[in-house]
Every structure is written in structure tokens, then in C-alpha cells.
Coordinates of C-alpha atoms and ligand atoms in Angstrom, one line a residue:
M1 CA 239.3 -37.1 -137.5
T2 CA 238.6 -37.6 -140.1
L3 CA 234.7 -38.8 -139.2
K4 CA 234.9 -36.0 -137.4
I5 CA 235.6 -33.3 -140.2
R6 CA 232.8 -35.3 -141.8
Q7 CA 230.2 -35.3 -139.1
F8 CA 231.0 -31.1 -138.4
Q9 CA 230.1 -30.8 -142.0
S10 CA 227.0 -32.7 -142.5
L11 CA 225.9 -30.5 -139.5
L12 CA 227.3 -27.1 -141.5
S13 CA 225.0 -28.2 -143.7
L14 CA 222.4 -29.1 -141.4
L15 CA 221.8 -26.3 -139.7
F16 CA 221.9 -24.0 -143.5
L17 CA 219.2 -25.6 -144.7
T18 CA 217.4 -25.4 -141.7
S19 CA 218.0 -22.2 -141.7
I20 CA 216.9 -21.8 -145.1
F21 CA 213.5 -24.3 -144.7
S22 CA 212.4 -23.7 -141.3
V23 CA 208.6 -23.0 -142.2
S24 CA 208.4 -26.1 -144.9
G25 CA 207.1 -28.8 -142.8
C26 CA 207.8 -32.3 -142.1
Q27 CA 209.9 -32.8 -145.3
L28 CA 212.8 -30.8 -143.7
E29 CA 212.0 -32.5 -140.8
N30 CA 211.9 -35.8 -142.0
A31 CA 215.2 -35.4 -144.4
S32 CA 217.5 -33.3 -141.0
K33 CA 216.7 -37.3 -139.2
V34 CA 218.3 -39.4 -141.9
N35 CA 221.1 -36.5 -142.3
S36 CA 222.0 -36.6 -138.7
A37 CA 221.5 -40.9 -138.7
N38 CA 224.3 -41.2 -141.1
T39 CA 227.5 -38.9 -139.7
L40 CA 227.6 -42.5 -138.2
P41 CA 230.2 -44.8 -141.2
L42 CA 227.7 -48.1 -141.2
N43 CA 230.3 -49.9 -140.4
E44 CA 231.5 -48.6 -137.4
V45 CA 229.7 -50.7 -134.9
K46 CA 229.3 -51.1 -130.7
Y47 CA 230.8 -55.8 -131.4
D48 CA 234.3 -56.8 -131.2
S49 CA 235.1 -57.1 -134.4
D50 CA 237.1 -60.7 -133.0
S51 CA 233.8 -61.3 -130.7
A52 CA 232.1 -64.8 -132.1
P53 CA 228.2 -64.6 -131.6
K54 CA 227.0 -68.0 -129.6
N55 CA 223.8 -67.8 -131.9
I56 CA 222.5 -66.4 -136.0
I57 CA 219.7 -65.8 -137.1
I58 CA 219.4 -65.8 -141.0
F59 CA 216.3 -64.3 -142.0
I60 CA 215.8 -64.5 -145.9
G61 CA 213.1 -62.8 -147.5
D62 CA 212.8 -65.2 -150.9
G63 CA 212.6 -62.4 -153.9
M64 CA 212.7 -59.7 -150.9
G65 CA 214.9 -57.4 -153.8
I66 CA 215.5 -53.8 -152.8
S67 CA 212.5 -52.5 -154.1
T68 CA 210.3 -54.5 -152.3
I69 CA 211.9 -52.9 -149.0
T70 CA 210.7 -49.9 -150.3
A71 CA 207.3 -50.6 -151.0
G72 CA 206.9 -52.7 -147.7
R73 CA 208.5 -50.2 -145.7
I74 CA 205.7 -47.7 -147.2
F75 CA 203.2 -50.3 -147.1
D76 CA 203.9 -51.3 -143.7
G77 CA 204.1 -47.6 -142.3
Q78 CA 200.3 -46.7 -144.2
S79 CA 198.4 -49.6 -143.3
K80 CA 199.3 -48.4 -139.2
G81 CA 198.3 -45.0 -140.6
L82 CA 202.0 -43.5 -140.4
K83 CA 203.9 -41.4 -143.3
G84 CA 204.5 -44.1 -145.3
E85 CA 207.7 -43.4 -147.0
A86 CA 209.1 -42.0 -143.3
H87 CA 208.8 -45.5 -142.0
S88 CA 211.4 -48.0 -140.7
L89 CA 211.3 -51.3 -140.7
A90 CA 212.4 -53.8 -137.6
F91 CA 216.0 -54.3 -139.1
E92 CA 216.5 -50.9 -140.2
D93 CA 218.5 -49.9 -137.6
F94 CA 220.9 -52.7 -137.7
D95 CA 224.7 -51.7 -137.6
T96 CA 225.8 -53.0 -141.0
L97 CA 224.6 -53.2 -144.4
A98 CA 225.9 -54.7 -147.3
L99 CA 224.9 -55.0 -151.0
I100 CA 224.8 -59.3 -152.2
K101 CA 225.7 -60.3 -156.3
T102 CA 223.7 -63.2 -156.4
Y103 CA 224.5 -64.6 -159.7
N104 CA 225.0 -68.6 -160.2
T105 CA 227.3 -70.4 -161.4
N106 CA 226.3 -70.7 -164.5
A107 CA 222.8 -67.8 -164.1
Q108 CA 222.8 -64.3 -164.2
V109 CA 220.0 -63.3 -163.0
P110 CA 219.7 -66.2 -160.0
D111 CA 217.6 -69.1 -158.4
S112 CA 216.8 -69.4 -154.9
A113 CA 218.2 -73.0 -155.0
G114 CA 221.3 -72.0 -156.3
T115 CA 221.2 -68.5 -153.9
A116 CA 220.5 -70.4 -151.1
T117 CA 223.6 -72.7 -151.1
A118 CA 226.2 -69.7 -151.6
I119 CA 224.2 -68.0 -148.1
L120 CA 223.3 -70.9 -146.2
S121 CA 226.6 -73.3 -147.3
G122 CA 229.3 -70.6 -148.8
Y123 CA 229.7 -71.9 -152.5
K124 CA 228.2 -71.1 -155.3
T125 CA 226.0 -73.5 -157.4
N126 CA 224.3 -73.9 -160.9
I127 CA 221.3 -72.5 -160.6
G128 CA 217.8 -75.0 -159.4
A129 CA 221.2 -77.5 -157.5
V130 CA 220.5 -77.7 -154.0
N131 CA 223.9 -78.2 -152.0
V132 CA 225.7 -80.1 -154.8
R133 CA 229.0 -77.8 -156.5
P134 CA 228.7 -77.3 -159.5
N135 CA 229.4 -78.9 -162.9
E136 CA 228.3 -78.2 -166.7
S137 CA 227.3 -82.5 -166.1
V138 CA 223.9 -83.1 -164.3
T139 CA 225.4 -86.2 -164.7
K140 CA 228.7 -85.6 -163.2
M141 CA 226.8 -83.8 -160.5
V142 CA 224.4 -86.3 -159.6
V143 CA 227.4 -88.8 -159.0
E144 CA 229.2 -86.5 -157.2
S145 CA 225.9 -86.0 -154.8
C146 CA 223.7 -89.3 -155.1
V147 CA 226.6 -92.3 -155.5
L148 CA 229.9 -91.2 -154.1
K149 CA 228.6 -88.7 -151.1
N150 CA 231.2 -86.0 -152.2
S151 CA 228.7 -82.9 -151.5
P152 CA 230.5 -80.6 -148.2
P153 CA 228.2 -80.9 -145.6
T154 CA 225.4 -79.0 -145.1
L155 CA 224.7 -75.6 -142.7
T156 CA 222.8 -78.4 -139.9
E157 CA 225.5 -80.7 -140.1
R158 CA 228.1 -78.4 -139.0
A159 CA 226.2 -76.3 -136.5
K160 CA 225.2 -80.4 -134.7
T161 CA 229.3 -80.6 -135.3
A162 CA 230.3 -77.3 -133.8
G163 CA 227.4 -78.2 -131.1
L164 CA 225.3 -75.6 -132.3
S165 CA 221.0 -76.3 -132.1
V166 CA 219.4 -75.9 -135.6
G167 CA 216.2 -74.2 -135.9
I168 CA 214.7 -74.4 -140.0
I169 CA 211.6 -72.1 -140.6
S170 CA 210.2 -71.0 -143.6
T171 CA 206.5 -70.9 -145.2
A172 CA 206.7 -72.5 -147.8
R173 CA 206.7 -76.1 -148.0
I174 CA 210.0 -77.3 -145.7
T175 CA 211.5 -79.3 -148.5
H176 CA 211.8 -76.0 -150.8
A177 CA 214.6 -74.7 -151.9
T178 CA 215.7 -72.8 -149.5
P179 CA 215.1 -74.5 -146.2
A180 CA 216.2 -77.5 -148.1
A181 CA 219.9 -75.6 -148.5
M182 CA 219.6 -76.4 -144.5
Y183 CA 219.4 -79.5 -144.4
G184 CA 219.9 -81.5 -147.5
H185 CA 221.1 -82.3 -151.7
S186 CA 219.5 -82.5 -154.7
V187 CA 221.2 -82.0 -157.7
D188 CA 217.5 -80.6 -158.8
R189 CA 215.2 -78.1 -156.3
G190 CA 212.3 -80.4 -157.8
W191 CA 213.2 -83.7 -156.3
E192 CA 211.6 -83.2 -153.5
A193 CA 209.4 -86.3 -152.5
D194 CA 211.0 -89.3 -153.2
A195 CA 207.9 -89.8 -156.0
D196 CA 209.6 -86.2 -157.6
L197 CA 213.3 -88.0 -158.7
D198 CA 214.2 -88.1 -162.1
P199 CA 214.0 -92.2 -162.4
R200 CA 218.3 -91.9 -163.1
A201 CA 218.1 -89.9 -160.6
A202 CA 216.7 -93.2 -157.9
K203 CA 218.8 -95.9 -159.7
A204 CA 221.5 -93.8 -158.3
R205 CA 220.8 -94.0 -155.2
C206 CA 219.7 -89.8 -154.9
K207 CA 216.7 -89.2 -152.3
G208 CA 213.9 -86.4 -152.0
L209 CA 214.2 -83.4 -150.4
A210 CA 211.9 -84.6 -147.7
S211 CA 213.6 -88.0 -147.1
Q212 CA 216.8 -85.8 -146.1
L213 CA 215.0 -83.8 -143.9
L214 CA 213.9 -87.0 -142.0
E215 CA 217.2 -87.4 -141.1
A216 CA 218.8 -84.9 -140.5
P217 CA 219.9 -83.1 -137.6
F218 CA 217.8 -80.4 -136.8
D219 CA 216.4 -79.2 -133.5
I220 CA 213.0 -77.2 -134.4
S221 CA 211.2 -77.6 -137.9
L222 CA 208.6 -75.6 -139.4
G223 CA 206.8 -75.4 -141.7
G224 CA 205.0 -76.4 -145.1
G225 CA 204.1 -79.4 -147.1
R226 CA 203.3 -82.1 -145.6
E227 CA 202.3 -83.5 -149.3
K228 CA 206.0 -84.8 -149.9
F229 CA 205.9 -86.9 -147.0
T230 CA 204.3 -90.3 -146.5
P231 CA 202.6 -90.5 -144.2
E232 CA 204.5 -94.3 -143.2
Q233 CA 207.7 -91.7 -143.2
L234 CA 206.0 -89.5 -140.2
I235 CA 205.0 -92.0 -137.8
A236 CA 208.5 -93.6 -138.5
W237 CA 209.7 -90.5 -137.6
D238 CA 207.7 -89.1 -134.3
V239 CA 208.2 -92.2 -132.2
K240 CA 211.8 -91.9 -132.5
P241 CA 212.5 -90.9 -128.7
G242 CA 213.0 -87.4 -128.0
H243 CA 210.8 -86.7 -131.0
I244 CA 207.5 -84.7 -131.8
Y245 CA 205.9 -84.4 -135.2
V246 CA 202.4 -81.6 -134.9
K247 CA 200.3 -80.8 -138.0
D248 CA 198.2 -78.2 -137.1
A249 CA 198.7 -74.7 -134.7
A250 CA 197.2 -76.2 -131.6
G251 CA 199.6 -79.4 -131.5
F252 CA 202.2 -77.1 -132.1
R253 CA 201.0 -74.3 -129.3
N254 CA 200.9 -77.3 -127.0
A255 CA 204.2 -79.4 -127.9
P256 CA 206.9 -79.6 -125.5
K257 CA 209.9 -77.4 -126.6
D258 CA 213.1 -79.0 -125.0
K259 CA 211.9 -82.5 -128.0
T260 CA 213.1 -82.3 -131.8
L261 CA 210.1 -80.5 -133.2
L262 CA 209.0 -81.1 -136.5
G263 CA 205.3 -78.9 -137.7
L264 CA 204.0 -79.2 -141.3
F265 CA 200.9 -76.6 -141.1
T266 CA 200.2 -77.6 -144.5
P267 CA 199.9 -80.3 -147.2
S268 CA 202.1 -77.7 -149.7
H269 CA 203.0 -73.7 -148.8
M270 CA 202.1 -72.3 -145.5
S271 CA 198.5 -69.5 -146.5
Y272 CA 200.2 -65.7 -147.1
E273 CA 200.2 -63.8 -144.3
A274 CA 197.1 -62.1 -145.4
D275 CA 195.1 -65.2 -146.4
R276 CA 196.3 -67.1 -143.5
D277 CA 194.0 -68.7 -140.5
N278 CA 195.9 -67.5 -137.1
A279 CA 194.0 -70.8 -135.2
L280 CA 195.3 -73.2 -138.4
E281 CA 198.5 -71.9 -138.9
P282 CA 201.0 -69.9 -136.7
S283 CA 202.5 -66.9 -138.0
L284 CA 206.1 -66.5 -138.7
A285 CA 206.3 -64.7 -136.3
E286 CA 204.7 -66.9 -133.2
M287 CA 206.9 -68.8 -134.5
T288 CA 210.6 -67.4 -134.5
G289 CA 209.4 -66.8 -131.8
V290 CA 208.4 -70.1 -130.3
A291 CA 212.2 -71.4 -132.2
I292 CA 213.8 -68.9 -129.8
D293 CA 211.9 -69.9 -126.2
A294 CA 212.8 -73.2 -127.1
L295 CA 216.8 -73.3 -128.4
T296 CA 218.4 -70.7 -125.9
P297 CA 217.9 -72.7 -122.6
R298 CA 219.9 -75.5 -124.6
D299 CA 222.3 -73.1 -123.8
T300 CA 224.3 -74.9 -126.8
G301 CA 224.3 -72.0 -129.1
Y302 CA 222.6 -72.4 -132.0
V303 CA 221.8 -71.7 -136.1
L304 CA 218.3 -70.4 -136.6
M305 CA 216.9 -70.1 -140.9
V306 CA 213.8 -68.2 -141.2
E307 CA 212.8 -67.8 -144.3
A308 CA 209.3 -65.7 -145.7
G309 CA 209.6 -68.1 -148.2
R310 CA 206.4 -67.2 -150.0
V311 CA 207.3 -63.3 -151.0
D312 CA 208.3 -65.0 -153.9
H313 CA 205.4 -67.2 -155.0
A314 CA 203.3 -63.7 -155.0
H315 CA 206.1 -61.7 -156.7
H316 CA 206.1 -64.7 -160.4
D317 CA 201.9 -64.1 -159.8
T318 CA 202.0 -60.4 -160.1
N319 CA 200.2 -59.5 -156.9
A320 CA 201.9 -56.6 -155.1
F321 CA 199.0 -57.0 -151.9
R322 CA 200.3 -60.7 -151.1
A323 CA 204.3 -59.7 -151.8
L324 CA 204.2 -57.1 -149.5
T325 CA 201.6 -58.6 -146.1
D326 CA 204.6 -61.5 -145.9
M327 CA 207.2 -58.6 -146.6
Q328 CA 205.5 -57.2 -143.4
A329 CA 205.2 -60.5 -141.6
L330 CA 209.0 -60.7 -141.8
N331 CA 209.5 -57.7 -140.5
E332 CA 207.0 -58.9 -137.9
A333 CA 209.1 -61.7 -137.5
V334 CA 212.6 -59.9 -137.1
K335 CA 210.9 -57.6 -134.0
I336 CA 210.1 -60.4 -132.3
A337 CA 214.2 -61.9 -133.0
K338 CA 214.9 -58.4 -131.5
E339 CA 212.8 -59.2 -128.4
K340 CA 214.2 -62.6 -127.4
A341 CA 217.2 -62.9 -128.7
G342 CA 220.4 -61.8 -126.3
D343 CA 223.0 -59.5 -127.0
D344 CA 225.5 -62.5 -128.1
T345 CA 223.1 -63.2 -131.0
L346 CA 224.3 -62.4 -134.7
I347 CA 220.8 -61.5 -136.8
L348 CA 221.3 -60.9 -140.6
V349 CA 218.0 -60.0 -142.7
T350 CA 218.7 -60.7 -147.0
A351 CA 217.4 -62.2 -149.6
D352 CA 218.0 -64.7 -151.2
H353 CA 217.6 -62.6 -155.2
S354 CA 215.5 -59.6 -156.5
H355 CA 212.0 -59.7 -158.5
V356 CA 211.8 -57.2 -161.9
F357 CA 208.9 -55.2 -159.5
T358 CA 209.4 -52.1 -159.7
M359 CA 208.1 -48.2 -157.8
G360 CA 208.0 -45.5 -160.1
G361 CA 206.2 -42.5 -161.5
Y362 CA 206.1 -39.3 -159.9
P363 CA 203.5 -40.1 -157.1
V364 CA 203.6 -37.1 -154.4
R365 CA 204.3 -38.2 -151.1
G366 CA 201.5 -40.3 -149.4
N367 CA 199.9 -41.4 -151.8
P368 CA 198.7 -45.0 -151.6
I369 CA 201.5 -47.5 -152.2
L370 CA 198.8 -50.4 -153.6
G371 CA 197.1 -46.7 -155.6
L372 CA 196.9 -45.0 -159.1
V373 CA 199.3 -42.6 -159.3
R374 CA 199.0 -38.9 -158.9
N375 CA 201.0 -36.4 -159.1
P376 CA 202.0 -33.6 -156.1
D377 CA 199.3 -30.3 -157.2
P378 CA 202.0 -27.7 -158.4
E379 CA 199.2 -24.7 -156.6
E380 CA 198.0 -26.1 -154.0
G381 CA 199.7 -29.0 -152.4
G382 CA 199.3 -32.1 -151.7
A383 CA 198.0 -34.6 -154.5
A384 CA 196.5 -33.7 -158.3
K385 CA 193.0 -34.0 -158.7
E386 CA 193.7 -35.9 -161.7
Y387 CA 195.1 -39.0 -162.3
A388 CA 198.5 -38.9 -164.5
K389 CA 197.8 -40.1 -167.0
A390 CA 199.6 -43.1 -169.7
N391 CA 200.7 -42.7 -173.2
D392 CA 197.1 -44.6 -173.5
G393 CA 195.4 -41.6 -172.1
K394 CA 194.6 -43.6 -168.9
P395 CA 195.5 -43.8 -165.5
Y396 CA 198.4 -46.6 -164.0
T397 CA 199.7 -47.6 -160.7
T398 CA 202.9 -46.9 -159.1
L399 CA 203.7 -51.0 -158.6
G400 CA 204.3 -53.4 -161.7
Y401 CA 206.7 -56.0 -163.1
H402 CA 209.2 -56.1 -166.0
N403 CA 207.5 -59.1 -166.7
G404 CA 205.1 -61.2 -166.4
P405 CA 201.3 -62.2 -167.1
N406 CA 199.6 -59.1 -167.2
V407 CA 200.1 -57.5 -170.3
R408 CA 197.5 -54.5 -170.8
D409 CA 196.6 -53.6 -174.2
A410 CA 194.0 -51.5 -176.2
N411 CA 191.3 -53.0 -175.1
S412 CA 192.0 -53.2 -171.2
P413 CA 189.5 -51.6 -169.0
V414 CA 190.4 -48.3 -166.8
L415 CA 191.8 -49.2 -163.5
T416 CA 190.0 -47.3 -161.2
D417 CA 191.9 -47.0 -157.1
N418 CA 189.2 -49.7 -155.6
S419 CA 190.3 -52.2 -158.4
V420 CA 194.2 -51.5 -158.1
Q421 CA 194.2 -51.9 -153.8
A422 CA 192.2 -55.1 -153.9
A423 CA 193.9 -57.3 -152.6
D424 CA 194.0 -60.0 -155.4
F425 CA 194.6 -57.2 -158.3
R426 CA 197.5 -57.7 -160.6
Q427 CA 200.0 -55.7 -161.5
Q428 CA 200.8 -54.5 -165.1
S429 CA 203.6 -56.4 -166.4
A430 CA 205.6 -54.6 -169.5
V431 CA 207.1 -58.0 -170.9
G432 CA 204.4 -61.1 -171.5
L433 CA 205.5 -63.7 -169.7
S434 CA 203.1 -66.6 -168.4
D435 CA 205.2 -65.7 -165.2
E436 CA 206.9 -62.7 -163.3
T437 CA 210.7 -63.9 -162.9
H438 CA 213.7 -63.3 -160.8
G439 CA 215.3 -59.7 -160.6
G440 CA 219.6 -60.2 -161.2
E441 CA 220.1 -56.6 -160.1
D442 CA 221.9 -57.0 -156.1
V443 CA 220.4 -57.1 -152.8
A444 CA 220.8 -55.5 -149.6
L445 CA 222.0 -57.4 -146.1
F446 CA 221.5 -56.7 -143.1
A447 CA 223.7 -57.2 -139.8
T448 CA 223.6 -57.0 -136.2
G449 CA 224.8 -58.5 -133.0
P450 CA 228.9 -60.1 -133.4
S451 CA 231.0 -60.1 -135.8
A452 CA 228.1 -57.4 -137.9
N453 CA 230.6 -56.4 -139.1
R454 CA 232.1 -58.5 -141.0
F455 CA 229.1 -57.6 -143.7
S456 CA 229.8 -55.1 -145.1
G457 CA 230.9 -53.1 -148.3
V458 CA 229.9 -55.3 -151.7
M459 CA 229.7 -59.2 -151.6
E460 CA 230.0 -62.3 -153.1
Q461 CA 226.8 -64.2 -152.1
N462 CA 229.0 -67.5 -151.1
E463 CA 230.8 -64.5 -148.5
I464 CA 228.0 -64.9 -146.7
G465 CA 227.9 -68.9 -145.9
E466 CA 232.0 -68.8 -145.7
I467 CA 231.9 -66.5 -142.3
I468 CA 228.7 -68.0 -141.1
G469 CA 230.6 -71.7 -141.2
E470 CA 233.9 -69.7 -139.7
L471 CA 231.8 -68.3 -136.8
I472 CA 230.1 -71.1 -135.9
A473 CA 233.3 -73.4 -136.4
K474 CA 234.7 -70.7 -133.5
Ligands
ZN1 ZN1 211.3 -67.8 -157.2

């Protein structure tokens, strides 16, 4: 009943607005679409709340905070010649939406290791730790993880125990914090290769994350980071029955998809989407599609984690262009998942943490998202002829960072639209730091499919992993 009254009130207000502003053009048209879409509560979904999904796909945009999603939506629309502000990304029509509290046990602003542990394993831990329970003493964490081997099982292990297949995909090194949280334990996220281990950790029989991946029971694992494995390790893995190791796009495209597949396409991280050569490296969307096509016929059900790992790296460099193009690549991968995965698949799209990336000024609608701010012209409509000016009399960009390497001063050259829209431009920062940092505000989670309504409201990040754990155990 309450819903009907609310819908009626919305309809009335919409009719009222339409009658007053019927000549005001596309802005109102778009606003009314938004209003009518919002008459259904976000958590009223078409799936049975008790039904467990057969498959779960978890998309993680590393560092894809809400400002990145908004700017990415505008960027994606504008790059297709559409009106960016009213454009929609592939996950915006998902059934439910939640805000996620991302802090680590000992950090107000988190890192990817602690947050990926929360998302994939269901408990928060210290900043920098992958799948090791938190403790104030790093030594005690090493003892628990490496000597006693008491860390809770990984999502890969739990999924396998439940009879599911497992896929792990990242555009970062496959031993980087987020993908590592699918299969490994490490007190320090930096212990990627065995050679990276602190000598005391090596003495305590800790293993590098690369070694742990090769021992993990995954079905498909695709990403970068070949340099973290020794050639001997890769040969020993490859010769095992049913294993296929590929190191380039051609090998990947020709590989039989019913085998246990490891693809390591680059020595370190894979290329940014803006720089990627399709002949050498598959896109995130291609890797996602191949994984779904390969895992679906096994009929076991599957858990697939797909990370756009380099949104984060571009933000650390204050290079909004590459952050947004990598977010676009994630969006394309979500589209593929929506097309290929059946109605029995729960799809989650979230971020591990945000960045201090912001969007401001009062640019006119339709202003290029990477461009200099032009305010609306109050008399003639459209953009003002002059750029908006900062206190120093110089133009400024819509996008910027709270901290990072590019603090401008009185001697900095005047920005031009050509320079700020170039691929390599690094946006302005307020506080000078050599690397831009993560942001501490909540991130969004979008969910669709069976049990999507388990995700709504304001949630602790570890609740995501707890729910995933419950669903795979059903
Ligand atoms: Zn980062």
C-alpha cells in the first residue's frame, strides 16, 4: 500500500513538473525518466530471496569509487557521441544497490589487500595483509599464517570443496593483492614471488603468492605478472596432466577451454586498456567471456572473480584518462557477463576502495569530462565563451585529486583544453604527495540475479564475503 501511495505521489509530481516545463527540452525528459525508474524500491527484485545462485561472478573495479563511476559514465557516453550525464553503465540497471564500508581493521583509509580479504573471504584484516587474520603483531600473523597454517580457507578452496569451478581474472599481476585474495595467504602483500619474501618470513616457511597460486585448485587464472614466477615453476605446472599454460593472446585464443588454464600475458601488469595491443593481450571483456564459456559447460556451477586492476594505478598517477578507459573496459566485461551468464548467476559489481578523485566546478552540461570548466552561459544557453577562472586567474579542470604529484603554483603554465584532454595529462592535486592515495569514503555495490536482495543498505565490506560464503555452501 505504501508503495502505491508513493508511486501515485511520484506520478502527480511528475505530471505537475511536465505541465510547467513542457517546453524545456531534454533535461526534463531525462529527469522524468529517472523519477519514473525510482518509483520501485531498489530492493524489490524479481528473484526468490532464498534461492541460491548456481554461479557467482564478482567484478571488482580496483579503486573504482563513486566519483570514478560518475565520471566514467559521462566519459563512456561522450566517447560514443551520446549525452554523458544521462548515459547508463551496464550495471546501473542491476536489481539492488548497497554502500560498502571499506576500512581495514587498523586503517581508516584501506588498501586492496585488506579490502579484497573482506570481499572474498568475509573478514576484515590489517592493511597490506592478504587472507591472514588481523593481529597487532606482524610476527603473530606470520606464525598463524606460515607456521601453524591456521588462516581460514580461501574462496577458491571453499568453492572447490562445494564442488564449484573457479576462475580468477585480473589486468594487474595475478599475484597482486586483489587476485591473490582469491587463492593465497600473505602477511605482506608484497611477498608475490618467493624471492620477495622477507628472510624471516622465508625461515618461517612462508611462500610467495606465485607459488601459492600454482598450488591452488583453480580452473582458469588469467592476468599479468609472469616475472613473479620462475621459468622452472611454470614448466613444472604446465606439464601436469590437464594443465595448459599460455603467455600470449594467440596461445590463449587457441587453447582448449576444457583444461585447467593459466594465462600470464605480460611480465608485470597487463597494459592499460588505452595502450593495449589486441594481438598481444586479450581485453578484460574477452577474458571474461572465454572464462564464462569455458566454465559453464562443466555444469558444476562456478565462482569467477574479475578485477579491473589498473583503474587504481592510473589514479595513483593522477591520470584520469587511463583510469576512466580502464573503467570502461570493466563496463564492457560486465556487458559480456550479462549476455553470457544465465539467470541462475548472481553478478556483483563493486570496488575495493575509492580514490581521492573528485569532479567539481560548475561545468555546463555536455562539457567534455576531461576538459577545462566552462560554466553555463546565463543569457544565450550552452557554454560560456570564456573558461571559468580559479583565484589565480587561470582555467582549471572538472576532474582533480585531493592529493598527488601535481600541485600547481604561480609559475605553472596556463592549461589549455588540448593539453588537459591529452591521454597522458595528469590532473591537478591539492596536497603534494609523490603518489595519489586511496579514498576512505564508502564504495557502491551493484547486484543482480538470485540472492541479489541480500545486498542492500549500508554494509560492512566483510558481509559481502560472508554472504558469498553462505551461498556457495548451499
Ligand atoms: Zn592502490
